[in-house]
PDB file of C-alpha atoms in Angstrom:
ATOM      1  CA  UNK R   2      14.565 142.340  64.200  1.00  0.00           C
ATOM      2  CA  UNK R   3      14.033 146.083  63.954  1.00  0.00           C
ATOM      3  CA  UNK R   4      10.686 145.852  65.804  1.00  0.00           C
ATOM      4  CA  UNK R   5      12.239 143.788  68.586  1.00  0.00           C
ATOM      5  CA  UNK R   6      15.023 146.371  69.057  1.00  0.00           C
ATOM      6  CA  UNK R   7      12.468 149.201  69.200  1.00  0.00           C
ATOM      7  CA  UNK R   8      10.450 147.272  71.809  1.00  0.00           C
ATOM      8  CA  UNK R   9      13.560 146.687  73.921  1.00  0.00           C
ATOM      9  CA  UNK R  10      14.399 150.431  73.763  1.00  0.00           C
ATOM     10  CA  UNK R  11      10.834 151.311  74.752  1.00  0.00           C
ATOM     11  CA  UNK R  12      10.923 148.907  77.705  1.00  0.00           C
ATOM     12  CA  UNK R  13      14.322 150.232  78.830  1.00  0.00           C
ATOM     13  CA  UNK R  14      13.153 153.839  78.525  1.00  0.00           C
ATOM     14  CA  UNK R  15       9.989 153.166  80.534  1.00  0.00           C
ATOM     15  CA  UNK R  16      11.976 151.243  83.148  1.00  0.00           C
ATOM     16  CA  UNK R  17      14.493 154.081  83.490  1.00  0.00           C
ATOM     17  CA  UNK R  18      11.688 156.644  83.845  1.00  0.00           C
ATOM     18  CA  UNK R  19      10.029 154.570  86.565  1.00  0.00           C
ATOM     19  CA  UNK R  20      13.331 154.178  88.450  1.00  0.00           C
ATOM     20  CA  UNK R  21      14.006 157.907  88.082  1.00  0.00           C
ATOM     21  CA  UNK R  22      10.544 158.844  89.389  1.00  0.00           C
ATOM     22  CA  UNK R  23      10.858 156.517  92.413  1.00  0.00           C
ATOM     23  CA  UNK R  24      14.358 157.839  93.116  1.00  0.00           C
ATOM     24  CA  UNK R  25      13.116 161.435  93.118  1.00  0.00           C
ATOM     25  CA  UNK R  26      10.206 160.516  95.416  1.00  0.00           C
ATOM     26  CA  UNK R  27      12.588 158.733  97.809  1.00  0.00           C
ATOM     27  CA  UNK R  28      15.002 161.677  97.909  1.00  0.00           C
ATOM     28  CA  UNK R  29      12.192 164.177  98.575  1.00  0.00           C
ATOM     29  CA  UNK R  30      10.805 161.934 101.328  1.00  0.00           C
ATOM     30  CA  UNK R  31      14.198 161.618 103.061  1.00  0.00           C
ATOM     31  CA  UNK R  32      14.945 165.355 102.823  1.00  0.00           C
ATOM     32  CA  UNK R  33      11.508 166.297 104.189  1.00  0.00           C
ATOM     33  CA  UNK R  34      11.797 163.868 107.099  1.00  0.00           C
ATOM     34  CA  UNK R  35      15.259 165.162 107.986  1.00  0.00           C
ATOM     35  CA  UNK R  36      14.049 168.764 107.988  1.00  0.00           C
ATOM     36  CA  UNK R  37      10.798 168.218 109.869  1.00  0.00           C
ATOM     37  CA  UNK R  38      10.214 167.600 113.544  1.00  0.00           C
ATOM     38  CA  UNK R  39      13.063 169.668 114.931  1.00  0.00           C
ATOM     39  CA  UNK R  40      11.832 170.443 118.420  1.00  0.00           C
ATOM     40  CA  UNK R  41      14.541 172.017 120.562  1.00  0.00           C
ATOM     41  CA  UNK R  42      14.609 174.427 123.490  1.00  0.00           C
ATOM     42  CA  UNK R  43      17.657 175.987 125.115  1.00  0.00           C
ATOM     43  CA  UNK R  44      16.982 178.176 128.149  1.00  0.00           C
ATOM     44  CA  UNK R  45      19.558 180.094 130.200  1.00  0.00           C
ATOM     45  CA  UNK R  46      19.488 181.309 133.814  1.00  0.00           C
ATOM     46  CA  UNK R  47      21.848 184.157 134.591  1.00  0.00           C
ATOM     47  CA  UNK R  48      23.233 185.505 137.832  1.00  0.00           C
ATOM     48  CA  UNK R  49      20.316 187.217 139.610  1.00  0.00           C
ATOM     49  CA  UNK R  50      17.547 185.115 138.057  1.00  0.00           C
ATOM     50  CA  UNK R  51      17.292 182.840 141.091  1.00  0.00           C
ATOM     51  CA  UNK R  52      17.268 184.473 144.505  1.00  0.00           C
ATOM     52  CA  UNK R  53      15.967 181.510 146.524  1.00  0.00           C
ATOM     53  CA  UNK R  54      18.578 179.596 148.493  1.00  0.00           C
ATOM     54  CA  UNK R  55      18.657 175.927 149.447  1.00  0.00           C
ATOM     55  CA  UNK R  56      15.725 174.139 147.807  1.00  0.00           C
ATOM     56  CA  UNK R  57      14.559 175.981 144.693  1.00  0.00           C
ATOM     57  CA  UNK R  58      13.205 175.488 141.215  1.00  0.00           C
ATOM     58  CA  UNK R  59      15.341 177.266 138.654  1.00  0.00           C
ATOM     59  CA  UNK R  60      13.975 180.195 136.646  1.00  0.00           C
ATOM     60  CA  UNK R  61      15.353 180.769 133.156  1.00  0.00           C
ATOM     61  CA  UNK R  62      15.376 184.383 131.934  1.00  0.00           C
ATOM     62  CA  UNK R  63      16.497 183.779 128.356  1.00  0.00           C
ATOM     63  CA  UNK R  64      15.438 181.391 125.601  1.00  0.00           C
ATOM     64  CA  UNK R  65      18.404 181.055 123.257  1.00  0.00           C
ATOM     65  CA  UNK R  66      16.946 178.456 120.892  1.00  0.00           C
ATOM     66  CA  UNK R  67      13.309 177.591 120.257  1.00  0.00           C
ATOM     67  CA  UNK R  68      12.588 175.336 117.283  1.00  0.00           C
ATOM     68  CA  UNK R  69       9.267 173.615 116.681  1.00  0.00           C
ATOM     69  CA  UNK R  70       6.187 173.550 118.878  1.00  0.00           C
ATOM     70  CA  UNK R  71       6.692 170.459 121.062  1.00  0.00           C
ATOM     71  CA  UNK R  72       8.434 172.433 123.848  1.00  0.00           C
ATOM     72  CA  UNK R  73       7.616 175.905 125.147  1.00  0.00           C
ATOM     73  CA  UNK R  74       8.932 178.204 127.868  1.00  0.00           C
ATOM     74  CA  UNK R  75       8.043 181.720 128.959  1.00  0.00           C
ATOM     75  CA  UNK R  76      11.185 183.695 129.761  1.00  0.00           C
ATOM     76  CA  UNK R  77      11.535 184.297 133.509  1.00  0.00           C
ATOM     77  CA  UNK R  78       9.550 181.180 134.413  1.00  0.00           C
ATOM     78  CA  UNK R  79      10.717 177.932 136.003  1.00  0.00           C
ATOM     79  CA  UNK R  80       8.174 175.912 133.960  1.00  0.00           C
ATOM     80  CA  UNK R  81       8.957 174.218 130.670  1.00  0.00           C
ATOM     81  CA  UNK R  82       5.799 172.980 128.996  1.00  0.00           C
ATOM     82  CA  UNK R  83       5.652 169.815 126.882  1.00  0.00           C
ATOM     83  CA  UNK R  84       3.134 170.114 124.047  1.00  0.00           C
ATOM     84  CA  UNK R  85       3.581 166.686 122.399  1.00  0.00           C
ATOM     85  CA  UNK R  86       3.946 163.135 123.756  1.00  0.00           C
ATOM     86  CA  UNK R  87       7.359 161.653 123.088  1.00  0.00           C
ATOM     87  CA  UNK R  88      10.847 160.762 124.196  1.00  0.00           C
ATOM     88  CA  UNK R  89      12.957 163.774 125.118  1.00  0.00           C
ATOM     89  CA  UNK R  90      16.655 164.262 125.744  1.00  0.00           C
ATOM     90  CA  UNK R  91      17.273 166.699 128.599  1.00  0.00           C
ATOM     91  CA  UNK R  92      20.718 168.097 129.365  1.00  0.00           C
ATOM     92  CA  UNK R  93      21.401 170.654 132.061  1.00  0.00           C
ATOM     93  CA  UNK R  94      24.108 172.510 133.950  1.00  0.00           C
ATOM     94  CA  UNK R  95      23.416 173.961 137.391  1.00  0.00           C
ATOM     95  CA  UNK R  96      25.943 176.139 139.191  1.00  0.00           C
ATOM     96  CA  UNK R  97      25.686 176.375 142.978  1.00  0.00           C
ATOM     97  CA  UNK R  98      27.684 178.694 145.217  1.00  0.00           C
ATOM     98  CA  UNK R  99      27.924 179.313 148.936  1.00  0.00           C
ATOM     99  CA  UNK R 100      29.296 182.587 150.185  1.00  0.00           C
ATOM    100  CA  UNK R 101      29.915 181.449 153.752  1.00  0.00           C
ATOM    101  CA  UNK R 102      32.424 178.930 155.041  1.00  0.00           C
ATOM    102  CA  UNK R 103      31.151 175.516 156.078  1.00  0.00           C
ATOM    103  CA  UNK R 104      29.639 172.348 154.703  1.00  0.00           C
ATOM    104  CA  UNK R 105      28.863 172.540 150.995  1.00  0.00           C
ATOM    105  CA  UNK R 106      26.524 170.131 149.234  1.00  0.00           C
ATOM    106  CA  UNK R 107      23.727 170.465 146.707  1.00  0.00           C
ATOM    107  CA  UNK R 108      21.841 168.282 144.272  1.00  0.00           C
ATOM    108  CA  UNK R 109      19.985 168.775 141.001  1.00  0.00           C
ATOM    109  CA  UNK R 110      16.843 166.932 139.970  1.00  0.00           C
ATOM    110  CA  UNK R 111      14.178 167.004 137.271  1.00  0.00           C
ATOM    111  CA  UNK R 112      10.603 167.500 138.475  1.00  0.00           C
ATOM    112  CA  UNK R 113       7.502 166.635 136.463  1.00  0.00           C
ATOM    113  CA  UNK R 114       4.244 168.504 137.120  1.00  0.00           C
ATOM    114  CA  UNK R 115       5.696 170.207 140.204  1.00  0.00           C
ATOM    115  CA  UNK R 116       5.108 167.156 142.347  1.00  0.00           C
ATOM    116  CA  UNK R 117       6.907 164.165 140.942  1.00  0.00           C
ATOM    117  CA  UNK R 118      10.583 164.326 141.855  1.00  0.00           C
ATOM    118  CA  UNK R 119      12.223 161.841 139.504  1.00  0.00           C
ATOM    119  CA  UNK R 120      14.680 160.099 141.827  1.00  0.00           C
ATOM    120  CA  UNK R 121      16.488 158.467 138.928  1.00  0.00           C
ATOM    121  CA  UNK R 122      17.415 161.987 137.727  1.00  0.00           C
ATOM    122  CA  UNK R 123      18.965 163.019 141.059  1.00  0.00           C
ATOM    123  CA  UNK R 124      22.486 164.357 140.520  1.00  0.00           C
ATOM    124  CA  UNK R 125      24.428 164.747 143.787  1.00  0.00           C
ATOM    125  CA  UNK R 126      27.501 166.844 144.472  1.00  0.00           C
ATOM    126  CA  UNK R 127      30.130 165.616 146.906  1.00  0.00           C
ATOM    127  CA  UNK R 128      29.924 166.909 150.469  1.00  0.00           C
ATOM    128  CA  UNK R 129      32.728 169.388 151.029  1.00  0.00           C
ATOM    129  CA  UNK R 130      33.795 170.407 154.522  1.00  0.00           C
ATOM    130  CA  UNK R 131      36.498 172.981 153.974  1.00  0.00           C
ATOM    131  CA  UNK R 132      37.299 176.456 155.194  1.00  0.00           C
ATOM    132  CA  UNK R 133      36.876 178.064 151.777  1.00  0.00           C
ATOM    133  CA  UNK R 134      34.033 179.632 149.814  1.00  0.00           C
ATOM    134  CA  UNK R 135      32.583 176.879 147.651  1.00  0.00           C
ATOM    135  CA  UNK R 136      31.092 176.612 144.171  1.00  0.00           C
ATOM    136  CA  UNK R 137      30.388 173.730 141.844  1.00  0.00           C
ATOM    137  CA  UNK R 138      28.523 172.910 138.622  1.00  0.00           C
ATOM    138  CA  UNK R 139      26.432 169.772 138.233  1.00  0.00           C
ATOM    139  CA  UNK R 140      25.721 168.481 134.724  1.00  0.00           C
ATOM    140  CA  UNK R 141      23.639 165.613 133.439  1.00  0.00           C
ATOM    141  CA  UNK R 142      21.937 164.252 130.331  1.00  0.00           C
ATOM    142  CA  UNK R 143      18.873 162.038 130.590  1.00  0.00           C
ATOM    143  CA  UNK R 144      16.178 160.608 128.343  1.00  0.00           C
ATOM    144  CA  UNK R 145      12.555 160.685 129.501  1.00  0.00           C
ATOM    145  CA  UNK R 146       9.216 159.645 128.068  1.00  0.00           C
ATOM    146  CA  UNK R 147       7.012 162.692 128.648  1.00  0.00           C
ATOM    147  CA  UNK R 148       3.345 163.306 127.901  1.00  0.00           C
ATOM    148  CA  UNK R 149       1.588 166.284 126.365  1.00  0.00           C
ATOM    149  CA  UNK R 150       0.663 168.790 129.064  1.00  0.00           C
ATOM    150  CA  UNK R 151       3.490 167.807 131.413  1.00  0.00           C
ATOM    151  CA  UNK R 152       5.542 170.569 132.992  1.00  0.00           C
ATOM    152  CA  UNK R 153       9.262 170.078 133.568  1.00  0.00           C
ATOM    153  CA  UNK R 154      11.290 171.958 136.158  1.00  0.00           C
ATOM    154  CA  UNK R 155      14.946 171.831 137.119  1.00  0.00           C
ATOM    155  CA  UNK R 156      15.312 171.769 140.877  1.00  0.00           C
ATOM    156  CA  UNK R 157      18.224 172.569 143.139  1.00  0.00           C
ATOM    157  CA  UNK R 158      18.181 170.775 146.500  1.00  0.00           C
ATOM    158  CA  UNK R 159      20.289 171.595 149.546  1.00  0.00           C
ATOM    159  CA  UNK R 160      19.997 172.108 153.297  1.00  0.00           C
ATOM    160  CA  UNK R 161      22.885 174.600 153.072  1.00  0.00           C
ATOM    161  CA  UNK R 162      22.566 178.226 151.941  1.00  0.00           C
ATOM    162  CA  UNK R 163      23.367 177.509 148.291  1.00  0.00           C
ATOM    163  CA  UNK R 164      22.723 180.199 145.668  1.00  0.00           C
ATOM    164  CA  UNK R 165      21.999 178.981 142.140  1.00  0.00           C
ATOM    165  CA  UNK R 166      23.878 181.582 140.139  1.00  0.00           C
ATOM    166  CA  UNK R 167      23.762 180.144 136.616  1.00  0.00           C
ATOM    167  CA  UNK R 168      21.993 177.323 134.816  1.00  0.00           C
ATOM    168  CA  UNK R 169      21.292 176.025 131.353  1.00  0.00           C
ATOM    169  CA  UNK R 170      18.810 173.459 130.116  1.00  0.00           C
ATOM    170  CA  UNK R 171      18.681 171.940 126.634  1.00  0.00           C
ATOM    171  CA  UNK R 172      15.671 169.825 125.680  1.00  0.00           C
ATOM    172  CA  UNK R 173      15.220 168.018 122.391  1.00  0.00           C
ATOM    173  CA  UNK R 174      12.348 165.805 121.292  1.00  0.00           C
ATOM    174  CA  UNK R 175      13.992 162.772 119.748  1.00  0.00           C
ATOM    175  CA  UNK R 176      10.953 160.604 119.023  1.00  0.00           C
TER     176      UNK R 176
END
């Protein structure tokens, strides 16, 4: 009876050690996966960064957040470079102003590789015909599958004399 009890204790001890080891491995795996692969870029355009009117690609003078290596941007440039294939969440705000009185309308759009205007990302402002100075901010969040080497730009589109005074773009690789 004494030998059987010792064997049961040995089996229980070994079983507990195995469960403990697998639990530690699982916890380390989960923590490492949660901490890895944070690829985020936040770029800001301030008043004076963009002097083109009407149709323009937006230049961003300040990178507020850069985490990881999947997304890169040189301050002052309108190009955001994608360094890894994946699915990306893109959020932006684009402020447009017109100093003269008259029709006011502008749109924002995401461009890929400076030539592909993604129509499904087109964000249109209402057409205003008032006798006041106009300004408006367009915002949007989209998800895109983007390939390594692609270049993203935020574009402002208008036939009016719209100035793009401020902008922000936040890009996060989600998969």
